[in-house]
JSON list of C-alpha atoms in Angstrom, two decimals:
[
{"chain": "A", "resi": 1, "resn": "MET", "atom": "CA", "xyz": [-33.64, -30.27, 27.32]},
{"chain": "A", "resi": 2, "resn": "LYS", "atom": "CA", "xyz": [-30.59, -32.10, 26.01]},
{"chain": "A", "resi": 3, "resn": "PHE", "atom": "CA", "xyz": [-32.95, -32.51, 22.56]},
{"chain": "A", "resi": 4, "resn": "ILE", "atom": "CA", "xyz": [-33.29, -28.31, 22.12]},
{"chain": "A", "resi": 5, "resn": "LYS", "atom": "CA", "xyz": [-29.32, -27.72, 22.60]},
{"chain": "A", "resi": 6, "resn": "GLN", "atom": "CA", "xyz": [-28.53, -30.40, 20.13]},
{"chain": "A", "resi": 7, "resn": "ILE", "atom": "CA", "xyz": [-31.02, -28.93, 17.62]},
{"chain": "A", "resi": 8, "resn": "ILE", "atom": "CA", "xyz": [-29.98, -25.36, 18.18]},
{"chain": "A", "resi": 9, "resn": "PHE", "atom": "CA", "xyz": [-26.67, -26.37, 17.34]},
{"chain": "A", "resi": 10, "resn": "LEU", "atom": "CA", "xyz": [-27.02, -27.40, 14.25]},
{"chain": "A", "resi": 11, "resn": "LEU", "atom": "CA", "xyz": [-28.96, -24.80, 13.75]},
{"chain": "A", "resi": 12, "resn": "LEU", "atom": "CA", "xyz": [-25.91, -22.72, 14.34]},
{"chain": "A", "resi": 13, "resn": "ILE", "atom": "CA", "xyz": [-23.08, -24.72, 12.32]},
{"chain": "A", "resi": 14, "resn": "PRO", "atom": "CA", "xyz": [-23.82, -23.04, 8.94]},
{"chain": "A", "resi": 15, "resn": "THR", "atom": "CA", "xyz": [-23.63, -19.33, 10.39]},
{"chain": "A", "resi": 16, "resn": "VAL", "atom": "CA", "xyz": [-19.99, -20.69, 12.12]},
{"chain": "A", "resi": 17, "resn": "THR", "atom": "CA", "xyz": [-18.81, -22.65, 8.55]},
{"chain": "A", "resi": 18, "resn": "PHE", "atom": "CA", "xyz": [-19.88, -19.70, 6.38]},
{"chain": "A", "resi": 19, "resn": "GLY", "atom": "CA", "xyz": [-18.99, -16.77, 9.61]},
{"chain": "A", "resi": 20, "resn": "GLN", "atom": "CA", "xyz": [-15.69, -14.73, 8.65]},
{"chain": "A", "resi": 21, "resn": "THR", "atom": "CA", "xyz": [-13.08, -13.37, 11.04]},
{"chain": "A", "resi": 22, "resn": "ILE", "atom": "CA", "xyz": [-11.46, -11.27, 7.93]},
{"chain": "A", "resi": 23, "resn": "HIS", "atom": "CA", "xyz": [-11.98, -7.26, 9.12]},
{"chain": "A", "resi": 24, "resn": "ILE", "atom": "CA", "xyz": [-13.78, -5.52, 6.22]},
{"chain": "A", "resi": 25, "resn": "ASP", "atom": "CA", "xyz": [-13.62, -1.69, 6.27]},
{"chain": "A", "resi": 26, "resn": "SER", "atom": "CA", "xyz": [-15.48, 0.42, 3.30]},
{"chain": "A", "resi": 27, "resn": "ASN", "atom": "CA", "xyz": [-15.25, -2.91, 0.76]},
{"chain": "A", "resi": 28, "resn": "ARG", "atom": "CA", "xyz": [-11.96, -2.96, 2.16]},
{"chain": "A", "resi": 29, "resn": "ILE", "atom": "CA", "xyz": [-9.90, -5.40, 4.15]},
{"chain": "A", "resi": 30, "resn": "VAL", "atom": "CA", "xyz": [-7.96, -3.87, 7.36]},
{"chain": "A", "resi": 31, "resn": "TYR", "atom": "CA", "xyz": [-6.98, -4.65, 10.66]},
{"chain": "A", "resi": 32, "resn": "LYS", "atom": "CA", "xyz": [-6.56, -2.05, 13.23]},
{"chain": "A", "resi": 33, "resn": "GLY", "atom": "CA", "xyz": [-5.95, -1.98, 16.87]},
{"chain": "A", "resi": 34, "resn": "ALA", "atom": "CA", "xyz": [-4.85, 0.34, 19.54]},
{"chain": "A", "resi": 35, "resn": "VAL", "atom": "CA", "xyz": [-3.21, -0.94, 22.90]},
{"chain": "A", "resi": 36, "resn": "LYS", "atom": "CA", "xyz": [-1.72, 0.93, 25.57]},
{"chain": "A", "resi": 37, "resn": "LEU", "atom": "CA", "xyz": [0.96, 0.16, 27.77]},
{"chain": "A", "resi": 38, "resn": "ASP", "atom": "CA", "xyz": [1.71, 2.33, 31.03]},
{"chain": "A", "resi": 39, "resn": "ALA", "atom": "CA", "xyz": [4.60, 3.56, 31.37]},
{"chain": "A", "resi": 40, "resn": "VAL", "atom": "CA", "xyz": [6.22, 3.11, 28.40]},
{"chain": "A", "resi": 41, "resn": "ASN", "atom": "CA", "xyz": [7.10, 6.81, 26.26]},
{"chain": "A", "resi": 42, "resn": "LYS", "atom": "CA", "xyz": [6.80, 7.99, 22.78]},
{"chain": "A", "resi": 43, "resn": "ASP", "atom": "CA", "xyz": [10.43, 7.27, 22.44]},
{"chain": "A", "resi": 44, "resn": "GLU", "atom": "CA", "xyz": [10.78, 4.10, 23.50]},
{"chain": "A", "resi": 45, "resn": "LEU", "atom": "CA", "xyz": [7.47, 2.68, 21.44]},
{"chain": "A", "resi": 46, "resn": "TYR", "atom": "CA", "xyz": [8.89, 4.04, 18.73]},
{"chain": "A", "resi": 47, "resn": "ALA", "atom": "CA", "xyz": [11.85, 2.55, 19.04]},
{"chain": "A", "resi": 48, "resn": "ARG", "atom": "CA", "xyz": [9.49, -0.50, 19.45]},
{"chain": "A", "resi": 49, "resn": "ALA", "atom": "CA", "xyz": [8.17, -0.22, 16.09]},
{"chain": "A", "resi": 50, "resn": "ARG", "atom": "CA", "xyz": [10.69, 0.84, 14.01]},
{"chain": "A", "resi": 51, "resn": "ASN", "atom": "CA", "xyz": [12.53, -2.67, 15.66]},
{"chain": "A", "resi": 52, "resn": "ALA", "atom": "CA", "xyz": [8.69, -4.50, 14.80]},
{"chain": "A", "resi": 53, "resn": "ILE", "atom": "CA", "xyz": [8.79, -3.67, 11.34]},
{"chain": "A", "resi": 54, "resn": "PHE", "atom": "CA", "xyz": [12.18, -4.32, 10.82]},
{"chain": "A", "resi": 55, "resn": "ASN", "atom": "CA", "xyz": [11.70, -7.77, 12.96]},
{"chain": "A", "resi": 56, "resn": "ASN", "atom": "CA", "xyz": [8.28, -9.23, 10.76]},
{"chain": "A", "resi": 57, "resn": "VAL", "atom": "CA", "xyz": [8.74, -6.69, 7.25]},
{"chain": "A", "resi": 58, "resn": "LYS", "atom": "CA", "xyz": [11.99, -6.17, 5.01]},
{"chain": "A", "resi": 59, "resn": "GLU", "atom": "CA", "xyz": [13.89, -3.23, 6.17]},
{"chain": "A", "resi": 60, "resn": "ASP", "atom": "CA", "xyz": [13.99, -2.09, 2.62]},
{"chain": "A", "resi": 61, "resn": "SER", "atom": "CA", "xyz": [9.87, -1.63, 1.99]},
{"chain": "A", "resi": 62, "resn": "ILE", "atom": "CA", "xyz": [9.71, 1.11, 4.62]},
{"chain": "A", "resi": 63, "resn": "VAL", "atom": "CA", "xyz": [7.12, 3.99, 2.97]},
{"chain": "A", "resi": 64, "resn": "THR", "atom": "CA", "xyz": [6.98, 6.67, 6.03]},
{"chain": "A", "resi": 65, "resn": "ASP", "atom": "CA", "xyz": [9.78, 7.00, 8.88]},
{"chain": "A", "resi": 66, "resn": "ASN", "atom": "CA", "xyz": [8.33, 9.91, 10.84]},
{"chain": "A", "resi": 67, "resn": "LYS", "atom": "CA", "xyz": [9.47, 10.42, 14.40]},
{"chain": "A", "resi": 68, "resn": "GLU", "atom": "CA", "xyz": [8.30, 13.42, 15.22]},
{"chain": "A", "resi": 69, "resn": "LYS", "atom": "CA", "xyz": [4.57, 12.21, 14.09]},
{"chain": "A", "resi": 70, "resn": "GLY", "atom": "CA", "xyz": [5.55, 8.65, 15.94]},
{"chain": "A", "resi": 71, "resn": "MET", "atom": "CA", "xyz": [4.76, 7.32, 12.42]},
{"chain": "A", "resi": 72, "resn": "ILE", "atom": "CA", "xyz": [6.26, 3.90, 10.56]},
{"chain": "A", "resi": 73, "resn": "SER", "atom": "CA", "xyz": [4.93, 2.43, 7.69]},
{"chain": "A", "resi": 74, "resn": "ALA", "atom": "CA", "xyz": [5.91, -0.17, 5.57]},
{"chain": "A", "resi": 75, "resn": "LYS", "atom": "CA", "xyz": [5.22, -2.88, 2.44]},
{"chain": "A", "resi": 76, "resn": "GLY", "atom": "CA", "xyz": [5.23, -6.16, 3.63]},
{"chain": "A", "resi": 77, "resn": "SER", "atom": "CA", "xyz": [3.78, -9.59, 1.68]},
{"chain": "A", "resi": 78, "resn": "ILE", "atom": "CA", "xyz": [3.68, -13.06, 2.89]},
{"chain": "A", "resi": 79, "resn": "LYS", "atom": "CA", "xyz": [3.48, -15.97, 0.48]},
{"chain": "A", "resi": 80, "resn": "LEU", "atom": "CA", "xyz": [0.28, -18.08, 0.71]},
{"chain": "A", "resi": 81, "resn": "ALA", "atom": "CA", "xyz": [-0.41, -21.84, -0.53]},
{"chain": "A", "resi": 82, "resn": "SER", "atom": "CA", "xyz": [-0.54, -22.12, -4.46]},
{"chain": "A", "resi": 83, "resn": "PRO", "atom": "CA", "xyz": [-0.53, -25.07, -6.86]},
{"chain": "A", "resi": 84, "resn": "TYR", "atom": "CA", "xyz": [3.31, -25.32, -8.37]},
{"chain": "A", "resi": 85, "resn": "HIS", "atom": "CA", "xyz": [2.94, -23.26, -11.43]},
{"chain": "A", "resi": 86, "resn": "ILE", "atom": "CA", "xyz": [1.32, -20.11, -9.69]},
{"chain": "A", "resi": 87, "resn": "ILE", "atom": "CA", "xyz": [3.49, -17.91, -7.02]},
{"chain": "A", "resi": 88, "resn": "LYS", "atom": "CA", "xyz": [1.00, -16.15, -4.52]},
{"chain": "A", "resi": 89, "resn": "LYS", "atom": "CA", "xyz": [1.54, -13.41, -2.05]},
{"chain": "A", "resi": 90, "resn": "VAL", "atom": "CA", "xyz": [-0.95, -11.55, -0.18]},
{"chain": "A", "resi": 91, "resn": "GLU", "atom": "CA", "xyz": [0.76, -7.81, 0.06]},
{"chain": "A", "resi": 92, "resn": "TYR", "atom": "CA", "xyz": [-0.27, -5.53, 2.48]},
{"chain": "A", "resi": 93, "resn": "ILE", "atom": "CA", "xyz": [1.01, -1.60, 4.36]},
{"chain": "A", "resi": 94, "resn": "LEU", "atom": "CA", "xyz": [1.99, -1.85, 8.47]},
{"chain": "A", "resi": 95, "resn": "GLU", "atom": "CA", "xyz": [1.48, 1.29, 10.07]},
{"chain": "A", "resi": 96, "resn": "LEU", "atom": "CA", "xyz": [2.40, 1.65, 13.72]},
{"chain": "A", "resi": 97, "resn": "THR", "atom": "CA", "xyz": [1.52, 5.30, 15.35]},
{"chain": "A", "resi": 98, "resn": "VAL", "atom": "CA", "xyz": [2.92, 6.08, 18.65]},
{"chain": "A", "resi": 99, "resn": "GLU", "atom": "CA", "xyz": [2.15, 8.36, 22.06]},
{"chain": "A", "resi": 100, "resn": "ASP", "atom": "CA", "xyz": [3.01, 8.27, 25.27]},
{"chain": "A", "resi": 101, "resn": "GLY", "atom": "CA", "xyz": [1.79, 5.08, 27.07]},
{"chain": "A", "resi": 102, "resn": "LYS", "atom": "CA", "xyz": [0.01, 3.76, 23.44]},
{"chain": "A", "resi": 103, "resn": "TYR", "atom": "CA", "xyz": [0.55, 2.40, 20.07]},
{"chain": "A", "resi": 104, "resn": "LYS", "atom": "CA", "xyz": [-2.36, 1.71, 16.71]},
{"chain": "A", "resi": 105, "resn": "TYR", "atom": "CA", "xyz": [-1.22, -0.55, 14.47]},
{"chain": "A", "resi": 106, "resn": "ARG", "atom": "CA", "xyz": [-2.97, -0.97, 11.16]},
{"chain": "A", "resi": 107, "resn": "ILE", "atom": "CA", "xyz": [-3.16, -3.16, 8.14]},
{"chain": "A", "resi": 108, "resn": "ASP", "atom": "CA", "xyz": [-4.08, -1.96, 5.00]},
{"chain": "A", "resi": 109, "resn": "SER", "atom": "CA", "xyz": [-3.85, -1.70, 1.12]},
{"chain": "A", "resi": 110, "resn": "VAL", "atom": "CA", "xyz": [-4.56, -5.39, 0.21]},
{"chain": "A", "resi": 111, "resn": "SER", "atom": "CA", "xyz": [-4.08, -7.40, -1.86]},
{"chain": "A", "resi": 112, "resn": "ILE", "atom": "CA", "xyz": [-2.78, -10.79, -3.82]},
{"chain": "A", "resi": 113, "resn": "LYS", "atom": "CA", "xyz": [0.23, -11.05, -6.56]},
{"chain": "A", "resi": 114, "resn": "GLN", "atom": "CA", "xyz": [0.01, -13.62, -8.52]},
{"chain": "A", "resi": 115, "resn": "VAL", "atom": "CA", "xyz": [2.41, -15.15, -11.17]},
{"chain": "A", "resi": 116, "resn": "GLU", "atom": "CA", "xyz": [2.65, -18.34, -12.95]},
{"chain": "A", "resi": 117, "resn": "ARG", "atom": "CA", "xyz": [5.84, -19.17, -13.46]},
{"chain": "A", "resi": 118, "resn": "GLY", "atom": "CA", "xyz": [7.10, -18.20, -16.82]},
{"chain": "A", "resi": 119, "resn": "GLY", "atom": "CA", "xyz": [3.86, -16.04, -17.41]},
{"chain": "A", "resi": 120, "resn": "LYS", "atom": "CA", "xyz": [2.26, -12.86, -16.80]},
{"chain": "A", "resi": 121, "resn": "THR", "atom": "CA", "xyz": [1.68, -11.42, -13.40]},
{"chain": "A", "resi": 122, "resn": "THR", "atom": "CA", "xyz": [-2.33, -10.54, -12.35]},
{"chain": "A", "resi": 123, "resn": "ARG", "atom": "CA", "xyz": [-3.00, -8.40, -9.29]},
{"chain": "A", "resi": 124, "resn": "ILE", "atom": "CA", "xyz": [-6.54, -9.13, -6.82]},
{"chain": "A", "resi": 125, "resn": "TYR", "atom": "CA", "xyz": [-7.56, -6.20, -4.72]},
{"chain": "A", "resi": 126, "resn": "ALA", "atom": "CA", "xyz": [-9.45, -6.73, -1.94]},
{"chain": "A", "resi": 127, "resn": "ASP", "atom": "CA", "xyz": [-13.07, -5.55, -3.50]},
{"chain": "A", "resi": 128, "resn": "GLU", "atom": "CA", "xyz": [-12.44, -8.47, -6.28]},
{"chain": "A", "resi": 129, "resn": "LEU", "atom": "CA", "xyz": [-11.80, -10.84, -3.46]},
{"chain": "A", "resi": 130, "resn": "LEU", "atom": "CA", "xyz": [-14.66, -9.72, -1.36]},
{"chain": "A", "resi": 131, "resn": "LYS", "atom": "CA", "xyz": [-16.84, -10.30, -3.74]},
{"chain": "A", "resi": 132, "resn": "GLY", "atom": "CA", "xyz": [-15.34, -13.51, -4.96]},
{"chain": "A", "resi": 133, "resn": "LEU", "atom": "CA", "xyz": [-15.95, -14.22, -0.90]},
{"chain": "A", "resi": 134, "resn": "ASP", "atom": "CA", "xyz": [-19.98, -12.90, -1.06]},
{"chain": "A", "resi": 135, "resn": "LEU", "atom": "CA", "xyz": [-20.07, -15.11, -4.79]},
{"chain": "A", "resi": 136, "resn": "THR", "atom": "CA", "xyz": [-19.04, -18.29, -3.17]},
{"chain": "A", "resi": 137, "resn": "ALA", "atom": "CA", "xyz": [-21.58, -17.55, 0.42]},
{"chain": "A", "resi": 138, "resn": "SER", "atom": "CA", "xyz": [-24.37, -17.49, -2.11]},
{"chain": "A", "resi": 139, "resn": "GLY", "atom": "CA", "xyz": [-23.79, -20.85, -4.19]},
{"chain": "A", "resi": 140, "resn": "PHE", "atom": "CA", "xyz": [-21.25, -22.01, -6.31]},
{"chain": "A", "resi": 141, "resn": "VAL", "atom": "CA", "xyz": [-19.29, -20.12, -9.06]},
{"chain": "A", "resi": 142, "resn": "PRO", "atom": "CA", "xyz": [-17.20, -21.42, -11.32]},
{"chain": "A", "resi": 143, "resn": "GLY", "atom": "CA", "xyz": [-13.69, -19.80, -10.70]},
{"chain": "A", "resi": 144, "resn": "TYR", "atom": "CA", "xyz": [-14.19, -18.66, -7.18]},
{"chain": "A", "resi": 145, "resn": "GLY", "atom": "CA", "xyz": [-13.58, -21.94, -5.28]},
{"chain": "A", "resi": 146, "resn": "ASN", "atom": "CA", "xyz": [-11.10, -21.03, -2.98]},
{"chain": "A", "resi": 147, "resn": "VAL", "atom": "CA", "xyz": [-11.54, -18.05, -2.43]},
{"chain": "A", "resi": 148, "resn": "GLU", "atom": "CA", "xyz": [-12.83, -18.67, 1.33]},
{"chain": "A", "resi": 149, "resn": "LYS", "atom": "CA", "xyz": [-9.98, -21.28, 1.45]},
{"chain": "A", "resi": 150, "resn": "GLN", "atom": "CA", "xyz": [-7.68, -18.34, 0.68]},
{"chain": "A", "resi": 151, "resn": "VAL", "atom": "CA", "xyz": [-9.58, -15.55, 2.65]},
{"chain": "A", "resi": 152, "resn": "ASN", "atom": "CA", "xyz": [-8.85, -17.62, 5.89]},
{"chain": "A", "resi": 153, "resn": "GLU", "atom": "CA", "xyz": [-5.35, -18.27, 5.20]},
{"chain": "A", "resi": 154, "resn": "ILE", "atom": "CA", "xyz": [-5.15, -14.39, 4.59]},
{"chain": "A", "resi": 155, "resn": "ASP", "atom": "CA", "xyz": [-6.72, -13.95, 7.87]},
{"chain": "A", "resi": 156, "resn": "MET", "atom": "CA", "xyz": [-5.04, -16.55, 9.69]},
{"chain": "A", "resi": 157, "resn": "ASN", "atom": "CA", "xyz": [-1.22, -14.88, 8.68]},
{"chain": "A", "resi": 158, "resn": "PHE", "atom": "CA", "xyz": [-2.63, -11.24, 9.28]},
{"chain": "A", "resi": 159, "resn": "GLN", "atom": "CA", "xyz": [-3.55, -12.21, 12.90]},
{"chain": "A", "resi": 160, "resn": "LYS", "atom": "CA", "xyz": [0.23, -14.04, 13.55]},
{"chain": "A", "resi": 161, "resn": "LEU", "atom": "CA", "xyz": [1.04, -10.88, 11.91]},
{"chain": "A", "resi": 162, "resn": "ILE", "atom": "CA", "xyz": [-0.29, -8.77, 14.53]},
{"chain": "A", "resi": 163, "resn": "ASP", "atom": "CA", "xyz": [0.64, -11.71, 17.97]},
{"chain": "A", "resi": 164, "resn": "LEU", "atom": "CA", "xyz": [3.97, -10.45, 16.14]},
{"chain": "A", "resi": 165, "resn": "VAL", "atom": "CA", "xyz": [4.00, -7.29, 15.75]},
{"chain": "A", "resi": 166, "resn": "ASN", "atom": "CA", "xyz": [2.41, -6.72, 19.78]},
{"chain": "A", "resi": 167, "resn": "GLY", "atom": "CA", "xyz": [5.10, -9.55, 21.33]},
{"chain": "A", "resi": 168, "resn": "ASP", "atom": "CA", "xyz": [8.04, -6.74, 19.65]},
{"chain": "A", "resi": 169, "resn": "MET", "atom": "CA", "xyz": [5.75, -3.56, 20.84]},
{"chain": "A", "resi": 170, "resn": "LYS", "atom": "CA", "xyz": [5.64, -5.27, 24.06]},
{"chain": "A", "resi": 171, "resn": "GLY", "atom": "CA", "xyz": [8.70, -6.20, 24.39]},
{"chain": "A", "resi": 172, "resn": "ILE", "atom": "CA", "xyz": [8.39, -9.32, 24.22]},
{"chain": "A", "resi": 173, "resn": "SER", "atom": "CA", "xyz": [10.28, -11.99, 23.02]},
{"chain": "A", "resi": 174, "resn": "VAL", "atom": "CA", "xyz": [7.76, -14.18, 20.37]},
{"chain": "A", "resi": 175, "resn": "LYS", "atom": "CA", "xyz": [9.24, -17.56, 18.63]},
{"chain": "A", "resi": 176, "resn": "ARG", "atom": "CA", "xyz": [9.41, -16.89, 14.70]},
{"chain": "A", "resi": 177, "resn": "SER", "atom": "CA", "xyz": [8.94, -19.70, 12.54]},
{"chain": "A", "resi": 178, "resn": "HIS", "atom": "CA", "xyz": [10.39, -19.71, 8.87]}
]
């Protein structure tokens, strides 16, 4: 029996290794969810949503701020690991929508902005990134060597952002690392 478990474990290693946790919707990277908070009205949730945006995204990057509809969204960016001569940031839009007793979050419009120090700026959109991920899963393709690593880093950063936003929305103090 132990031998069979070991074989099954060995057969599952490639699945776990190549499995991605990044959320894909219509060839786009999208993170979304809904959270119920009993006994919290829409006005209080909207105030918390504004606070969550200001704590986690720059205040001057607000795209939408509509209290009547209970929606606020902002453009955000997170710096990614990169060699010294390149600056990489994942850029996105974080949207929070509130109703009485619940809120929804959505991270969408994901792209990578890459700036060579003293050089050109390029942008990699989610569909190109996902295409590179598909290519790396099918075998080695020159130029796409770090795609999987980068996608995992993006996923980790978005999961952390979602945790921070959820903490702010629930009124829980969350320690932020800078």
